[in-house]
């Protein structure tokens, strides 16, 4: 619980700073004053406070419907404001760049507008207000689009993993991966039922869940992962922990997942026999789990133990950056999530500053890595430029 409140405090501080910066720029751009300015800042304060209140509700509110509605409102507002913050920041950077060139942004806009016959736009104040309104309008449109994408556009991505000298009995071996579902305040039973239905129609050999399945305490949300008991595959379903499990009471969640018949791999493995071949399915705890629970420190070498002689060795690791140790441990393929592919603008641009492997299939030295964009979403119910996915992976001979 201490980790939860520390996370909540830091997160609120960061978004509060961004909200205040955005509010100052929008208020100046709209030239607000008097009562309208006071009302505007009251609204900003409410939007800032809604995020920690929503998290508090997600953990402690006894009324689930109230919590769900409040969370949708709070996180959609957060998504809108994060997009607006980015647009405002880009606009300010452009203003600064024009200033270095000795050209004011208003002068540039007047010149641009005159090319389309709007030569009467000479009022600088009118232009400032118009640009601000347009910025807010674009943020609204992107928010609506992202909301639609996150709820209606769950894709099944088919990926062929080319492997040299693949054992003939492993050709065509099928793995279905889901990741970062984030069952919690706004993702619940019906969403996971739809995911499980789609998975079962793919007739996989194994199913893997690569972390961040949940986003809240087990006593509040355990009934929403019940569809996992209906997963159907030839050789089993496997689950590893992501960072959000450690914010949500990881031990309780591990027990719930195991109760539903899904194998939990905590720095361990299972060796599967596929006719005359063997394949190791191993899993590690989240890359930074050891900083929260020392006994859960990630260990790919321990995860490999007993599976070294298999014809093909797969590691489930929530964070793509586990690949460096995974290669040293001797794995052939790593399946990860965590990044969400950036999830929505501008995250899908800035994510490359923090992650070398963001989404899709990668080759790292003699290893392959697939990074899922995630099946659900975290926080804002938005997806822009990084669609949700169920991943259908097939081993093929190179």
Short mmCIF file of N, CA and C in Angstrom, two decimals, residues 122-275:
data_model
loop_
_atom_site.label_atom_id
_atom_site.label_comp_id
_atom_site.label_asym_id
_atom_site.label_seq_id
_atom_site.Cartn_x
_atom_site.Cartn_y
_atom_site.Cartn_z
N UNK A 122 -6.32 40.73 -39.50
CA UNK A 122 -5.24 41.60 -39.06
C UNK A 122 -5.21 41.79 -37.55
N UNK A 123 -6.29 41.39 -36.87
CA UNK A 123 -6.39 41.57 -35.43
C UNK A 123 -5.58 40.48 -34.72
N UNK A 124 -4.50 40.88 -34.07
CA UNK A 124 -3.62 39.90 -33.41
C UNK A 124 -4.34 39.16 -32.30
N UNK A 125 -5.17 39.87 -31.53
CA UNK A 125 -5.92 39.22 -30.45
C UNK A 125 -6.87 38.16 -30.99
N UNK A 126 -7.54 38.48 -32.08
CA UNK A 126 -8.46 37.52 -32.70
C UNK A 126 -7.70 36.27 -33.14
N UNK A 127 -6.51 36.46 -33.69
CA UNK A 127 -5.71 35.33 -34.15
C UNK A 127 -5.27 34.48 -32.96
N UNK A 128 -4.82 35.11 -31.88
CA UNK A 128 -4.41 34.36 -30.69
C UNK A 128 -5.55 33.50 -30.16
N UNK A 129 -6.74 34.10 -30.06
CA UNK A 129 -7.90 33.37 -29.54
C UNK A 129 -8.28 32.23 -30.50
N UNK A 130 -8.22 32.50 -31.81
CA UNK A 130 -8.58 31.49 -32.81
C UNK A 130 -7.64 30.29 -32.75
N UNK A 131 -6.34 30.56 -32.63
CA UNK A 131 -5.36 29.48 -32.54
C UNK A 131 -5.60 28.64 -31.29
N UNK A 132 -5.91 29.31 -30.18
CA UNK A 132 -6.16 28.59 -28.92
C UNK A 132 -7.40 27.72 -29.03
N UNK A 133 -8.47 28.27 -29.59
CA UNK A 133 -9.71 27.50 -29.76
C UNK A 133 -9.46 26.30 -30.68
N UNK A 134 -8.70 26.52 -31.75
CA UNK A 134 -8.39 25.42 -32.68
C UNK A 134 -7.58 24.34 -31.97
N UNK A 135 -6.64 24.73 -31.12
CA UNK A 135 -5.83 23.76 -30.38
C UNK A 135 -6.69 22.91 -29.46
N UNK A 136 -7.61 23.56 -28.74
CA UNK A 136 -8.52 22.83 -27.86
C UNK A 136 -9.43 21.91 -28.67
N UNK A 137 -9.90 22.40 -29.82
CA UNK A 137 -10.77 21.60 -30.69
C UNK A 137 -10.08 20.36 -31.22
N UNK A 138 -8.82 20.48 -31.62
CA UNK A 138 -8.06 19.33 -32.10
C UNK A 138 -7.89 18.30 -30.99
N UNK A 139 -7.62 18.78 -29.78
CA UNK A 139 -7.47 17.87 -28.63
C UNK A 139 -8.76 17.10 -28.38
N UNK A 140 -9.91 17.77 -28.49
CA UNK A 140 -11.20 17.10 -28.33
C UNK A 140 -11.40 16.03 -29.40
N UNK A 141 -11.11 16.36 -30.65
CA UNK A 141 -11.30 15.40 -31.74
C UNK A 141 -10.41 14.18 -31.57
N UNK A 142 -9.16 14.40 -31.20
CA UNK A 142 -8.24 13.28 -30.98
C UNK A 142 -8.69 12.41 -29.82
N UNK A 143 -9.24 13.03 -28.78
CA UNK A 143 -9.74 12.27 -27.64
C UNK A 143 -10.90 11.37 -28.04
N UNK A 144 -11.86 11.92 -28.78
CA UNK A 144 -13.00 11.11 -29.23
C UNK A 144 -12.54 9.96 -30.13
N UNK A 145 -11.60 10.26 -31.02
CA UNK A 145 -11.08 9.23 -31.92
C UNK A 145 -10.37 8.13 -31.12
N UNK A 146 -9.53 8.53 -30.17
CA UNK A 146 -8.80 7.57 -29.36
C UNK A 146 -9.72 6.72 -28.50
N UNK A 147 -10.80 7.31 -28.00
CA UNK A 147 -11.77 6.57 -27.19
C UNK A 147 -12.43 5.48 -28.04
N UNK A 148 -12.81 5.85 -29.26
CA UNK A 148 -13.42 4.88 -30.17
C UNK A 148 -12.46 3.74 -30.48
N UNK A 149 -11.21 4.09 -30.78
CA UNK A 149 -10.22 3.09 -31.14
C UNK A 149 -9.98 2.10 -30.00
N UNK A 150 -9.95 2.59 -28.77
CA UNK A 150 -9.65 1.73 -27.63
C UNK A 150 -10.79 0.76 -27.32
N UNK A 151 -12.00 1.08 -27.75
CA UNK A 151 -13.15 0.25 -27.42
C UNK A 151 -13.66 -0.59 -28.59
N UNK A 152 -13.29 -0.24 -29.81
CA UNK A 152 -13.87 -0.92 -30.97
C UNK A 152 -12.85 -1.60 -31.88
N UNK A 153 -11.58 -1.34 -31.70
CA UNK A 153 -10.60 -1.77 -32.69
C UNK A 153 -9.55 -2.73 -32.15
N UNK A 154 -9.98 -3.71 -31.37
CA UNK A 154 -9.07 -4.74 -30.90
C UNK A 154 -8.70 -5.65 -32.08
N UNK A 155 -7.41 -5.69 -32.41
CA UNK A 155 -6.96 -6.43 -33.59
C UNK A 155 -6.30 -7.75 -33.21
N UNK A 156 -6.42 -8.72 -34.12
CA UNK A 156 -5.63 -9.94 -34.02
C UNK A 156 -4.46 -9.80 -34.98
N UNK A 157 -3.26 -9.71 -34.43
CA UNK A 157 -2.05 -9.52 -35.23
C UNK A 157 -1.39 -10.88 -35.44
N UNK A 158 -1.18 -11.27 -36.69
CA UNK A 158 -0.53 -12.54 -37.00
C UNK A 158 0.94 -12.29 -37.32
N UNK A 159 1.80 -13.01 -36.60
CA UNK A 159 3.25 -12.81 -36.72
C UNK A 159 3.93 -14.17 -36.93
N UNK A 160 4.75 -14.26 -37.95
CA UNK A 160 5.54 -15.47 -38.21
C UNK A 160 6.94 -15.24 -37.68
N UNK A 161 7.42 -16.17 -36.86
CA UNK A 161 8.76 -16.08 -36.28
C UNK A 161 9.69 -16.99 -37.07
N UNK A 162 10.53 -16.44 -37.95
CA UNK A 162 11.42 -17.28 -38.77
C UNK A 162 12.61 -17.77 -37.97
N UNK A 163 12.86 -19.08 -37.99
CA UNK A 163 13.90 -19.68 -37.16
C UNK A 163 14.76 -20.62 -38.00
N UNK A 164 16.06 -20.42 -37.95
CA UNK A 164 16.98 -21.31 -38.65
C UNK A 164 17.08 -22.64 -37.89
N UNK A 165 17.14 -23.71 -38.65
CA UNK A 165 17.32 -25.05 -38.09
C UNK A 165 16.26 -25.41 -37.05
N UNK A 166 15.05 -24.95 -37.29
CA UNK A 166 13.94 -25.27 -36.39
C UNK A 166 13.60 -26.76 -36.49
N UNK A 167 13.42 -27.41 -35.36
CA UNK A 167 13.06 -28.82 -35.35
C UNK A 167 11.76 -29.00 -36.16
N UNK A 168 11.70 -29.96 -37.04
CA UNK A 168 10.51 -30.14 -37.89
C UNK A 168 9.20 -30.25 -37.12
N UNK A 169 9.24 -30.82 -35.93
CA UNK A 169 8.01 -30.99 -35.16
C UNK A 169 7.54 -29.69 -34.51
N UNK A 170 8.38 -28.65 -34.56
CA UNK A 170 7.98 -27.34 -34.01
C UNK A 170 7.52 -26.37 -35.08
N UNK A 171 7.64 -26.77 -36.36
CA UNK A 171 7.16 -25.92 -37.44
C UNK A 171 5.64 -25.80 -37.34
N UNK A 172 5.16 -24.57 -37.29
CA UNK A 172 3.73 -24.34 -37.16
C UNK A 172 3.24 -24.28 -35.73
N UNK A 173 4.16 -24.34 -34.76
CA UNK A 173 3.77 -24.23 -33.35
C UNK A 173 3.15 -22.85 -33.12
N UNK A 174 1.96 -22.81 -32.49
CA UNK A 174 1.17 -21.58 -32.41
C UNK A 174 1.07 -21.08 -30.96
N UNK A 175 1.39 -19.81 -30.80
CA UNK A 175 1.31 -19.16 -29.50
C UNK A 175 0.39 -17.95 -29.62
N UNK A 176 -0.55 -17.82 -28.71
CA UNK A 176 -1.36 -16.60 -28.65
C UNK A 176 -0.94 -15.82 -27.41
N UNK A 177 -0.60 -14.56 -27.63
CA UNK A 177 -0.13 -13.69 -26.55
C UNK A 177 -1.11 -12.56 -26.31
N UNK A 178 -1.44 -12.35 -25.03
CA UNK A 178 -2.09 -11.10 -24.64
C UNK A 178 -1.22 -10.45 -23.57
N UNK A 179 -1.32 -9.15 -23.46
CA UNK A 179 -0.45 -8.43 -22.53
C UNK A 179 -1.12 -7.12 -22.13
N UNK A 180 -0.81 -6.64 -20.94
CA UNK A 180 -1.26 -5.31 -20.52
C UNK A 180 -2.77 -5.14 -20.70
N UNK A 181 -3.51 -6.08 -20.18
CA UNK A 181 -4.98 -5.97 -20.23
C UNK A 181 -5.46 -4.89 -19.27
N UNK A 182 -4.85 -4.81 -18.11
CA UNK A 182 -5.17 -3.79 -17.10
C UNK A 182 -6.63 -3.86 -16.66
N UNK A 183 -7.08 -5.06 -16.30
CA UNK A 183 -8.40 -5.19 -15.70
C UNK A 183 -8.42 -4.34 -14.43
N UNK A 184 -9.42 -3.47 -14.32
CA UNK A 184 -9.46 -2.57 -13.18
C UNK A 184 -10.60 -1.58 -13.28
N UNK A 185 -10.31 -0.29 -13.08
CA UNK A 185 -11.37 0.71 -13.00
C UNK A 185 -12.29 0.78 -14.22
N UNK A 186 -11.75 0.63 -15.43
CA UNK A 186 -12.61 0.78 -16.62
C UNK A 186 -12.59 -0.44 -17.54
N UNK A 187 -11.71 -1.40 -17.31
CA UNK A 187 -11.68 -2.63 -18.12
C UNK A 187 -12.14 -3.77 -17.22
N UNK A 188 -13.23 -4.43 -17.64
CA UNK A 188 -13.85 -5.38 -16.73
C UNK A 188 -14.24 -6.67 -17.44
N UNK A 189 -15.14 -7.40 -16.84
CA UNK A 189 -15.49 -8.76 -17.23
C UNK A 189 -15.81 -8.91 -18.70
N UNK A 190 -16.67 -8.06 -19.24
CA UNK A 190 -17.13 -8.22 -20.62
C UNK A 190 -16.00 -8.07 -21.63
N UNK A 191 -15.07 -7.17 -21.34
CA UNK A 191 -13.92 -7.01 -22.23
C UNK A 191 -13.09 -8.28 -22.26
N UNK A 192 -12.81 -8.85 -21.09
CA UNK A 192 -11.99 -10.06 -21.04
C UNK A 192 -12.74 -11.26 -21.63
N UNK A 193 -14.05 -11.29 -21.49
CA UNK A 193 -14.84 -12.35 -22.14
C UNK A 193 -14.65 -12.29 -23.65
N UNK A 194 -14.67 -11.08 -24.21
CA UNK A 194 -14.49 -10.92 -25.65
C UNK A 194 -13.10 -11.36 -26.08
N UNK A 195 -12.10 -11.03 -25.27
CA UNK A 195 -10.72 -11.43 -25.56
C UNK A 195 -10.58 -12.94 -25.55
N UNK A 196 -11.11 -13.60 -24.52
CA UNK A 196 -11.01 -15.05 -24.40
C UNK A 196 -11.73 -15.73 -25.56
N UNK A 197 -12.88 -15.21 -25.96
CA UNK A 197 -13.63 -15.77 -27.10
C UNK A 197 -12.78 -15.72 -28.37
N UNK A 198 -12.10 -14.59 -28.59
CA UNK A 198 -11.25 -14.44 -29.78
C UNK A 198 -10.07 -15.41 -29.72
N UNK A 199 -9.46 -15.55 -28.55
CA UNK A 199 -8.30 -16.43 -28.39
C UNK A 199 -8.68 -17.87 -28.71
N UNK A 200 -9.79 -18.33 -28.16
CA UNK A 200 -10.19 -19.73 -28.32
C UNK A 200 -10.47 -20.08 -29.78
N UNK A 201 -10.89 -19.13 -30.58
CA UNK A 201 -11.14 -19.38 -32.00
C UNK A 201 -9.84 -19.52 -32.79
N UNK A 202 -8.72 -19.14 -32.18
CA UNK A 202 -7.42 -19.24 -32.87
C UNK A 202 -6.78 -20.61 -32.70
N UNK A 203 -7.33 -21.44 -31.80
CA UNK A 203 -6.86 -22.82 -31.60
C UNK A 203 -5.35 -22.88 -31.36
N UNK A 204 -4.84 -22.17 -30.34
CA UNK A 204 -3.39 -22.13 -30.13
C UNK A 204 -2.86 -23.39 -29.44
N UNK A 205 -1.55 -23.58 -29.58
CA UNK A 205 -0.88 -24.63 -28.81
C UNK A 205 -0.70 -24.18 -27.37
N UNK A 206 -0.26 -22.93 -27.19
CA UNK A 206 -0.16 -22.37 -25.84
C UNK A 206 -0.67 -20.93 -25.86
N UNK A 207 -1.07 -20.47 -24.69
CA UNK A 207 -1.51 -19.08 -24.49
C UNK A 207 -0.60 -18.46 -23.45
N UNK A 208 -0.13 -17.25 -23.71
CA UNK A 208 0.74 -16.57 -22.74
C UNK A 208 0.18 -15.19 -22.42
N UNK A 209 0.29 -14.83 -21.15
CA UNK A 209 -0.16 -13.51 -20.66
C UNK A 209 1.07 -12.84 -20.07
N UNK A 210 1.58 -11.81 -20.77
CA UNK A 210 2.89 -11.26 -20.42
C UNK A 210 2.80 -10.01 -19.53
N UNK A 211 2.07 -10.14 -18.42
CA UNK A 211 2.10 -9.12 -17.39
C UNK A 211 1.09 -8.00 -17.51
N UNK A 212 0.94 -7.26 -16.41
CA UNK A 212 -0.03 -6.17 -16.28
C UNK A 212 -1.43 -6.63 -16.66
N UNK A 213 -1.79 -7.81 -16.18
CA UNK A 213 -3.15 -8.30 -16.39
C UNK A 213 -4.14 -7.45 -15.63
N UNK A 214 -3.72 -6.90 -14.48
CA UNK A 214 -4.65 -6.22 -13.58
C UNK A 214 -4.11 -4.85 -13.17
N UNK A 215 -5.03 -4.05 -12.64
CA UNK A 215 -4.67 -2.70 -12.21
C UNK A 215 -5.56 -2.30 -11.04
N UNK A 216 -5.39 -3.01 -9.93
CA UNK A 216 -6.20 -2.75 -8.74
C UNK A 216 -6.19 -3.98 -7.85
N UNK A 217 -6.71 -3.88 -6.65
CA UNK A 217 -6.63 -4.98 -5.69
C UNK A 217 -7.52 -6.15 -6.06
N UNK A 218 -7.09 -7.35 -5.69
CA UNK A 218 -7.81 -8.57 -6.04
C UNK A 218 -9.19 -8.62 -5.41
N UNK A 219 -9.34 -8.11 -4.19
CA UNK A 219 -10.64 -8.20 -3.53
C UNK A 219 -11.71 -7.39 -4.27
N UNK A 220 -11.30 -6.41 -5.09
CA UNK A 220 -12.27 -5.61 -5.84
C UNK A 220 -12.51 -6.14 -7.25
N UNK A 221 -11.47 -6.73 -7.87
CA UNK A 221 -11.57 -7.03 -9.30
C UNK A 221 -11.41 -8.50 -9.67
N UNK A 222 -11.25 -9.38 -8.69
CA UNK A 222 -10.98 -10.78 -9.02
C UNK A 222 -12.10 -11.40 -9.87
N UNK A 223 -13.35 -10.98 -9.69
CA UNK A 223 -14.44 -11.57 -10.47
C UNK A 223 -14.33 -11.21 -11.95
N UNK A 224 -13.60 -10.15 -12.26
CA UNK A 224 -13.50 -9.70 -13.65
C UNK A 224 -12.44 -10.46 -14.46
N UNK A 225 -11.61 -11.25 -13.78
CA UNK A 225 -10.67 -12.09 -14.55
C UNK A 225 -11.18 -13.53 -14.65
N UNK A 226 -12.41 -13.78 -14.20
CA UNK A 226 -12.99 -15.12 -14.24
C UNK A 226 -12.98 -15.76 -15.63
N UNK A 227 -13.12 -14.99 -16.73
CA UNK A 227 -13.10 -15.62 -18.06
C UNK A 227 -11.83 -16.40 -18.36
N UNK A 228 -10.75 -16.16 -17.64
CA UNK A 228 -9.50 -16.89 -17.89
C UNK A 228 -9.68 -18.39 -17.71
N UNK A 229 -10.64 -18.78 -16.89
CA UNK A 229 -10.87 -20.23 -16.68
C UNK A 229 -11.37 -20.91 -17.93
N UNK A 230 -11.87 -20.12 -18.90
CA UNK A 230 -12.42 -20.68 -20.14
C UNK A 230 -11.41 -20.72 -21.28
N UNK A 231 -10.17 -20.30 -21.01
CA UNK A 231 -9.14 -20.35 -22.05
C UNK A 231 -8.91 -21.79 -22.51
N UNK A 232 -8.79 -21.96 -23.83
CA UNK A 232 -8.60 -23.30 -24.39
C UNK A 232 -7.35 -23.31 -25.28
N UNK A 233 -6.43 -24.23 -24.96
CA UNK A 233 -5.24 -24.42 -25.78
C UNK A 233 -4.82 -25.87 -25.64
N UNK A 234 -3.91 -26.30 -26.51
CA UNK A 234 -3.49 -27.71 -26.49
C UNK A 234 -2.56 -28.04 -25.33
N UNK A 235 -1.75 -27.05 -24.91
CA UNK A 235 -0.71 -27.37 -23.92
C UNK A 235 -0.68 -26.43 -22.72
N UNK A 236 -1.67 -25.60 -22.57
CA UNK A 236 -1.75 -24.80 -21.36
C UNK A 236 -1.63 -23.30 -21.56
N UNK A 237 -1.95 -22.59 -20.48
CA UNK A 237 -1.87 -21.13 -20.45
C UNK A 237 -0.85 -20.73 -19.39
N UNK A 238 -0.06 -19.70 -19.70
CA UNK A 238 1.03 -19.30 -18.81
C UNK A 238 0.98 -17.79 -18.57
N UNK A 239 1.31 -17.41 -17.35
CA UNK A 239 1.19 -16.00 -16.92
C UNK A 239 2.45 -15.57 -16.17
N UNK A 240 2.85 -14.32 -16.43
CA UNK A 240 3.94 -13.72 -15.66
C UNK A 240 3.47 -12.38 -15.10
N UNK A 241 4.16 -11.93 -14.09
CA UNK A 241 3.80 -10.66 -13.46
C UNK A 241 4.42 -9.48 -14.22
N UNK A 242 3.66 -8.37 -14.24
CA UNK A 242 4.16 -7.10 -14.75
C UNK A 242 4.32 -6.13 -13.59
N UNK A 243 4.76 -4.93 -13.87
CA UNK A 243 4.97 -3.96 -12.79
C UNK A 243 3.68 -3.60 -12.06
N UNK A 244 2.54 -3.57 -12.77
CA UNK A 244 1.31 -3.15 -12.11
C UNK A 244 0.78 -4.18 -11.12
N UNK A 245 1.13 -5.44 -11.29
CA UNK A 245 0.74 -6.42 -10.27
C UNK A 245 1.36 -6.08 -8.92
N UNK A 246 2.56 -5.50 -8.96
CA UNK A 246 3.25 -5.17 -7.71
C UNK A 246 2.69 -3.91 -7.07
N UNK A 247 1.92 -3.12 -7.83
CA UNK A 247 1.22 -1.99 -7.23
C UNK A 247 -0.15 -2.42 -6.69
N UNK A 248 -0.57 -3.64 -7.01
CA UNK A 248 -1.96 -4.05 -6.78
C UNK A 248 -2.12 -5.24 -5.85
N UNK A 249 -1.03 -5.69 -5.21
CA UNK A 249 -1.11 -6.84 -4.33
C UNK A 249 -0.82 -8.12 -5.07
N UNK A 250 0.43 -8.33 -5.43
CA UNK A 250 0.82 -9.39 -6.36
C UNK A 250 0.51 -10.79 -5.83
N UNK A 251 0.70 -11.02 -4.54
CA UNK A 251 0.50 -12.38 -4.01
C UNK A 251 -0.95 -12.80 -4.15
N UNK A 252 -1.87 -11.91 -3.83
CA UNK A 252 -3.30 -12.22 -3.96
C UNK A 252 -3.66 -12.50 -5.41
N UNK A 253 -3.08 -11.74 -6.33
CA UNK A 253 -3.41 -11.93 -7.76
C UNK A 253 -2.83 -13.25 -8.28
N UNK A 254 -1.65 -13.61 -7.85
CA UNK A 254 -1.06 -14.88 -8.27
C UNK A 254 -1.97 -16.05 -7.87
N UNK A 255 -2.49 -15.99 -6.65
CA UNK A 255 -3.40 -17.04 -6.18
C UNK A 255 -4.67 -17.11 -7.03
N UNK A 256 -5.20 -15.95 -7.41
CA UNK A 256 -6.42 -15.91 -8.21
C UNK A 256 -6.19 -16.48 -9.61
N UNK A 257 -5.07 -16.12 -10.22
CA UNK A 257 -4.75 -16.61 -11.56
C UNK A 257 -4.55 -18.13 -11.53
N UNK A 258 -3.84 -18.62 -10.53
CA UNK A 258 -3.63 -20.06 -10.40
C UNK A 258 -4.95 -20.80 -10.18
N UNK A 259 -5.84 -20.19 -9.40
CA UNK A 259 -7.14 -20.80 -9.13
C UNK A 259 -7.96 -21.00 -10.41
N UNK A 260 -7.70 -20.15 -11.40
CA UNK A 260 -8.42 -20.23 -12.68
C UNK A 260 -7.76 -21.17 -13.67
N UNK A 261 -6.72 -21.88 -13.23
CA UNK A 261 -6.10 -22.90 -14.08
C UNK A 261 -4.99 -22.41 -14.98
N UNK A 262 -4.49 -21.20 -14.73
CA UNK A 262 -3.39 -20.65 -15.53
C UNK A 262 -2.09 -20.84 -14.76
N UNK A 263 -1.06 -21.36 -15.40
CA UNK A 263 0.23 -21.59 -14.76
C UNK A 263 0.99 -20.27 -14.61
N UNK A 264 1.44 -20.00 -13.39
CA UNK A 264 2.20 -18.79 -13.12
C UNK A 264 3.69 -19.13 -13.10
N UNK A 265 4.45 -18.43 -13.91
CA UNK A 265 5.90 -18.67 -14.01
C UNK A 265 6.65 -17.55 -13.31
N UNK A 266 7.16 -17.85 -12.13
CA UNK A 266 7.93 -16.88 -11.35
C UNK A 266 9.39 -17.31 -11.38
N UNK A 267 10.12 -16.84 -12.38
CA UNK A 267 11.51 -17.27 -12.59
C UNK A 267 11.58 -18.79 -12.70
N UNK A 268 10.65 -19.36 -13.46
CA UNK A 268 10.60 -20.80 -13.65
C UNK A 268 10.18 -21.15 -15.06
N UNK A 269 9.99 -22.44 -15.33
CA UNK A 269 9.64 -22.85 -16.68
C UNK A 269 8.85 -24.15 -16.68
N UNK A 270 8.29 -24.44 -17.81
CA UNK A 270 7.74 -25.76 -18.10
C UNK A 270 8.30 -26.21 -19.44
N UNK A 271 8.76 -27.46 -19.49
CA UNK A 271 9.27 -28.03 -20.74
C UNK A 271 8.15 -28.86 -21.35
N UNK A 272 7.74 -28.48 -22.57
CA UNK A 272 6.63 -29.14 -23.25
C UNK A 272 7.16 -30.08 -24.33
N UNK A 273 6.56 -31.23 -24.44
CA UNK A 273 6.95 -32.20 -25.48
C UNK A 273 5.99 -32.06 -26.65
N UNK A 274 6.54 -31.79 -27.82
CA UNK A 274 5.75 -31.65 -29.05
C UNK A 274 6.22 -32.74 -30.01
N UNK A 275 5.52 -33.86 -29.98
CA UNK A 275 5.95 -35.05 -30.73
C UNK A 275 7.39 -35.39 -30.36
#
